[in-house]
Amino acid sequence: MVESTHSELQAHGSRPSGRLRVAGLHGLVQTDFPSLLSEFLTLYPDVHIDLQIGNRVVDLVEEGVDIALRFGRIDDENLIVRRLQRVELILCATPSYWARRGIPQTIDDMRQHDVLTYSLSGGAPHIPFEVDGEPYNLPIYGRMDANDSSTLVAAALAGIGAVCVPALLAQPYTERGSLVPVLKEFMPRDIWLYAAYTQRRHNSAALRALLKLLETRMGGDAPNHPT
């Protein structure tokens, strides 16, 4: 009886269950992420997802977040970080904007353009280019600054300026020619979607199951080890 009870407790502890608090960026709702969460909930009916969508950087410990999905490097040594998916950036604007202002042939040409910039820190607006494999942040005139990429894409579609966003967010518009990309060869190639969590939270069977599903479905060419 003791052995049977012990085995049942072990099985219960390893079966994903309970509440899992996930923090993600607004841009994720326009990707396959919502359908991946639906698949996860179907596979594990004993898990409840508490999804927090926003573009601010959350404090996982203070806010009780099990796992946060973020773009760009995470340098917090208190967190375990795993790469999920490579993120391609694209610099684009409407055909009418390029016709009016001229298509840039070099990086420095963008200094003469109106750019719609994404920022959470309030720092000087810039475009994250890459030259010879090294980051090259070009200071530019920010016509509009926002902490939501979808808002910036909408402004670009109105012809207000050029925007640099993840290619996936602009794909519906670039495919039909509403937005035209430029300077593709200078876009950075080492930007990733990361999953971050604490060592304590990693003991959760639900978190381990979600992380495994995300790595399997989104991993692509991402190495399955912490950065």
Short mmCIF file of C-alpha atoms in Angstrom, two decimals:
data_model
loop_
_atom_site.label_atom_id
_atom_site.label_comp_id
_atom_site.label_asym_id
_atom_site.label_seq_id
_atom_site.Cartn_x
_atom_site.Cartn_y
_atom_site.Cartn_z
CA MET A 1 0.00 0.00 0.00
CA VAL A 2 2.84 2.37 0.86
CA GLU A 3 4.60 1.64 -2.44
CA SER A 4 1.34 2.13 -4.37
CA THR A 5 0.65 5.47 -2.67
CA HIS A 6 4.21 6.64 -3.30
CA SER A 7 3.92 5.76 -7.01
CA GLU A 8 0.63 7.65 -7.31
CA LEU A 9 2.15 10.77 -5.71
CA GLN A 10 5.12 10.60 -8.06
CA ALA A 11 2.83 10.28 -11.09
CA HIS A 12 0.72 13.23 -9.90
CA GLY A 13 3.83 15.37 -9.38
CA SER A 14 5.11 14.68 -12.88
CA ARG A 15 1.76 15.27 -14.60
CA PRO A 16 1.31 18.89 -15.80
CA SER A 17 -1.42 20.55 -13.75
CA GLY A 18 -2.30 23.77 -11.96
CA ARG A 19 -2.08 27.43 -12.95
CA LEU A 20 0.68 28.63 -15.28
CA ARG A 21 1.23 32.39 -15.56
CA VAL A 22 2.68 33.41 -18.93
CA ALA A 23 3.82 36.92 -19.93
CA GLY A 24 4.11 37.75 -23.63
CA LEU A 25 4.45 40.71 -25.97
CA HIS A 26 1.57 42.18 -27.99
CA GLY A 27 3.20 41.11 -31.24
CA LEU A 28 2.88 37.43 -30.29
CA VAL A 29 -0.89 37.50 -30.75
CA GLN A 30 -0.28 37.96 -34.49
CA THR A 31 1.83 34.80 -34.71
CA ASP A 32 1.14 31.09 -34.16
CA PHE A 33 1.54 31.55 -30.41
CA PRO A 34 -2.21 31.60 -29.56
CA SER A 35 -2.78 28.36 -31.47
CA LEU A 36 0.20 26.80 -29.69
CA LEU A 37 -1.35 27.67 -26.33
CA SER A 38 -4.62 26.09 -27.49
CA GLU A 39 -2.74 22.94 -28.46
CA PHE A 40 -1.03 22.90 -25.07
CA LEU A 41 -4.34 23.23 -23.19
CA THR A 42 -5.81 20.41 -25.27
CA LEU A 43 -2.87 18.14 -24.44
CA TYR A 44 -2.94 19.01 -20.73
CA PRO A 45 -6.53 19.55 -19.54
CA ASP A 46 -5.41 19.92 -15.90
CA VAL A 47 -3.45 23.11 -16.66
CA HIS A 48 -4.92 26.62 -16.50
CA ILE A 49 -3.10 29.37 -18.45
CA ASP A 50 -3.05 32.92 -17.06
CA LEU A 51 -1.81 34.91 -20.07
CA GLN A 52 -0.55 38.46 -19.49
CA ILE A 53 -0.03 40.41 -22.73
CA GLY A 54 1.92 43.66 -22.62
CA ASN A 55 5.09 45.32 -23.87
CA ARG A 56 6.69 46.26 -20.56
CA VAL A 57 9.44 44.15 -19.01
CA VAL A 58 7.94 42.18 -16.14
CA ASP A 59 9.64 41.14 -12.92
CA LEU A 60 9.08 37.39 -12.90
CA VAL A 61 9.65 36.96 -9.16
CA GLU A 62 7.72 40.01 -7.94
CA GLU A 63 4.75 39.38 -10.26
CA GLY A 64 4.63 35.61 -9.89
CA VAL A 65 5.23 34.96 -13.60
CA ASP A 66 6.23 31.40 -14.49
CA ILE A 67 7.59 32.14 -17.95
CA ALA A 68 8.09 35.31 -20.01
CA LEU A 69 8.53 35.48 -23.78
CA ARG A 70 10.66 38.39 -24.96
CA PHE A 71 12.48 39.61 -28.07
CA GLY A 72 16.18 40.40 -27.84
CA ARG A 73 18.85 39.32 -25.38
CA ILE A 74 18.03 38.98 -21.68
CA ASP A 75 21.04 39.68 -19.46
CA ASP A 76 19.42 39.03 -16.06
CA GLU A 77 21.72 36.47 -14.40
CA ASN A 78 18.90 35.39 -12.09
CA LEU A 79 16.90 33.96 -14.99
CA ILE A 80 17.27 30.86 -17.13
CA VAL A 81 16.93 31.89 -20.78
CA ARG A 82 16.28 29.70 -23.81
CA ARG A 83 16.16 30.64 -27.47
CA LEU A 84 12.90 29.72 -29.17
CA GLN A 85 12.84 31.26 -32.64
CA ARG A 86 14.98 33.51 -34.80
CA VAL A 87 13.29 36.84 -35.51
CA GLU A 88 13.83 38.51 -38.88
CA LEU A 89 13.55 42.29 -38.89
CA ILE A 90 12.37 44.30 -41.88
CA LEU A 91 12.60 48.01 -42.70
CA CYS A 92 9.72 49.06 -44.91
CA ALA A 93 7.36 51.83 -46.01
CA THR A 94 4.60 52.35 -48.56
CA PRO A 95 5.47 52.69 -52.27
CA SER A 96 4.12 56.26 -52.17
CA TYR A 97 6.41 57.17 -49.27
CA TRP A 98 9.51 55.81 -51.07
CA ALA A 99 8.44 57.57 -54.27
CA ARG A 100 8.09 60.84 -52.38
CA ARG A 101 11.25 60.63 -50.27
CA GLY A 102 13.50 58.36 -52.32
CA ILE A 103 14.55 54.74 -51.80
CA PRO A 104 17.65 54.57 -49.54
CA GLN A 105 20.71 53.02 -51.13
CA THR A 106 22.92 53.10 -48.03
CA ILE A 107 22.37 52.96 -44.30
CA ASP A 108 23.22 56.63 -43.84
CA ASP A 109 20.50 57.60 -46.33
CA MET A 110 17.98 56.76 -43.58
CA ARG A 111 19.13 59.82 -41.64
CA GLN A 112 17.06 61.87 -44.11
CA HIS A 113 13.88 59.85 -43.58
CA ASP A 114 10.96 59.91 -41.17
CA VAL A 115 11.07 56.71 -39.12
CA LEU A 116 8.47 55.20 -36.83
CA THR A 117 10.36 53.70 -33.91
CA TYR A 118 9.65 51.03 -31.34
CA SER A 119 10.89 51.84 -27.87
CA LEU A 120 10.31 50.82 -24.28
CA SER A 121 13.26 52.60 -22.70
CA GLY A 122 12.70 56.12 -23.97
CA GLY A 123 16.23 56.24 -25.40
CA ALA A 124 17.32 58.02 -28.57
CA PRO A 125 15.49 56.63 -31.64
CA HIS A 126 17.60 54.43 -33.89
CA ILE A 127 17.47 51.60 -36.43
CA PRO A 128 19.31 48.39 -35.44
CA PHE A 129 21.39 47.70 -38.55
CA GLU A 130 24.24 45.22 -38.87
CA VAL A 131 27.46 45.89 -40.81
CA ASP A 132 30.06 43.15 -41.38
CA GLY A 133 28.44 41.07 -38.67
CA GLU A 134 28.61 43.85 -36.06
CA PRO A 135 25.68 45.86 -34.64
CA TYR A 136 25.34 49.36 -36.09
CA ASN A 137 22.65 51.47 -34.43
CA LEU A 138 21.91 54.40 -36.70
CA PRO A 139 20.46 57.46 -34.91
CA ILE A 140 17.50 58.77 -36.87
CA TYR A 141 14.69 61.27 -36.71
CA GLY A 142 11.79 59.51 -35.04
CA ARG A 143 8.55 60.84 -36.50
CA MET A 144 6.58 58.68 -34.08
CA ASP A 145 7.55 56.48 -31.15
CA ALA A 146 5.38 53.71 -29.68
CA ASN A 147 5.68 50.60 -27.54
CA ASP A 148 3.43 48.58 -29.84
CA SER A 149 4.59 47.33 -33.24
CA SER A 150 1.06 46.96 -34.66
CA THR A 151 0.43 50.68 -34.11
CA LEU A 152 3.64 51.55 -35.93
CA VAL A 153 2.74 49.28 -38.87
CA ALA A 154 -0.64 51.03 -39.15
CA ALA A 155 1.10 54.41 -39.19
CA ALA A 156 3.50 53.19 -41.89
CA LEU A 157 0.55 52.03 -44.00
CA ALA A 158 -0.80 55.57 -43.75
CA GLY A 159 2.40 56.82 -45.39
CA ILE A 160 3.72 58.68 -42.35
CA GLY A 161 7.15 57.08 -42.44
CA ALA A 162 9.29 53.95 -42.55
CA VAL A 163 9.13 51.29 -39.85
CA CYS A 164 11.47 48.54 -38.65
CA VAL A 165 9.51 45.60 -37.21
CA PRO A 166 9.61 41.79 -37.13
CA ALA A 167 9.00 40.59 -40.69
CA LEU A 168 6.14 38.37 -39.58
CA LEU A 169 4.09 41.41 -38.50
CA ALA A 170 4.56 43.12 -41.86
CA GLN A 171 4.27 39.99 -44.02
CA PRO A 172 0.59 40.41 -45.00
CA TYR A 173 1.39 43.89 -46.32
CA THR A 174 4.74 43.15 -47.99
CA GLU A 175 3.22 40.17 -49.82
CA ARG A 176 0.63 42.36 -51.51
CA GLY A 177 2.98 45.31 -52.00
CA SER A 178 1.38 47.69 -49.50
CA LEU A 179 4.75 47.93 -47.75
CA VAL A 180 8.09 47.67 -49.58
CA PRO A 181 11.24 46.53 -47.72
CA VAL A 182 14.65 48.14 -48.20
CA LEU A 183 18.26 47.58 -47.08
CA LYS A 184 17.60 43.89 -46.40
CA GLU A 185 21.30 43.06 -46.42
CA PHE A 186 21.86 45.27 -43.37
CA MET A 187 19.16 43.82 -41.14
CA PRO A 188 20.49 42.02 -38.01
CA ARG A 189 20.49 38.22 -38.14
CA ASP A 190 20.97 37.36 -34.48
CA ILE A 191 17.69 38.45 -32.92
CA TRP A 192 15.63 35.82 -31.15
CA LEU A 193 12.41 35.23 -29.30
CA TYR A 194 13.47 34.06 -25.85
CA ALA A 195 11.74 32.21 -23.03
CA ALA A 196 12.84 33.30 -19.55
CA TYR A 197 12.03 31.67 -16.22
CA THR A 198 13.52 31.18 -12.76
CA GLN A 199 15.18 28.03 -11.48
CA ARG A 200 12.45 27.61 -8.87
CA ARG A 201 9.67 27.76 -11.46
CA HIS A 202 11.44 25.17 -13.61
CA ASN A 203 10.41 22.54 -11.07
CA SER A 204 6.86 22.86 -12.39
CA ALA A 205 5.80 19.98 -14.66
CA ALA A 206 3.42 22.35 -16.47
CA LEU A 207 6.24 24.80 -17.25
CA ARG A 208 8.51 22.03 -18.50
CA ALA A 209 5.74 20.72 -20.75
CA LEU A 210 4.99 24.18 -22.19
CA LEU A 211 8.66 24.89 -22.79
CA LYS A 212 9.09 21.57 -24.58
CA LEU A 213 6.10 22.26 -26.84
CA LEU A 214 7.33 25.78 -27.68
CA GLU A 215 10.82 24.54 -28.46
CA THR A 216 9.45 21.74 -30.64
CA ARG A 217 7.03 23.91 -32.59
CA MET A 218 8.99 27.17 -32.74
CA GLY A 219 12.56 25.98 -32.33
CA GLY A 220 13.58 25.83 -35.97
CA ASP A 221 17.31 26.50 -35.96
CA ALA A 222 17.41 27.57 -32.30
CA PRO A 223 19.83 25.55 -30.16
CA ASN A 224 18.04 23.80 -27.28
CA HIS A 225 20.19 25.14 -24.48
CA PRO A 226 20.26 28.30 -22.35
CA THR A 227 21.99 31.33 -23.86
#
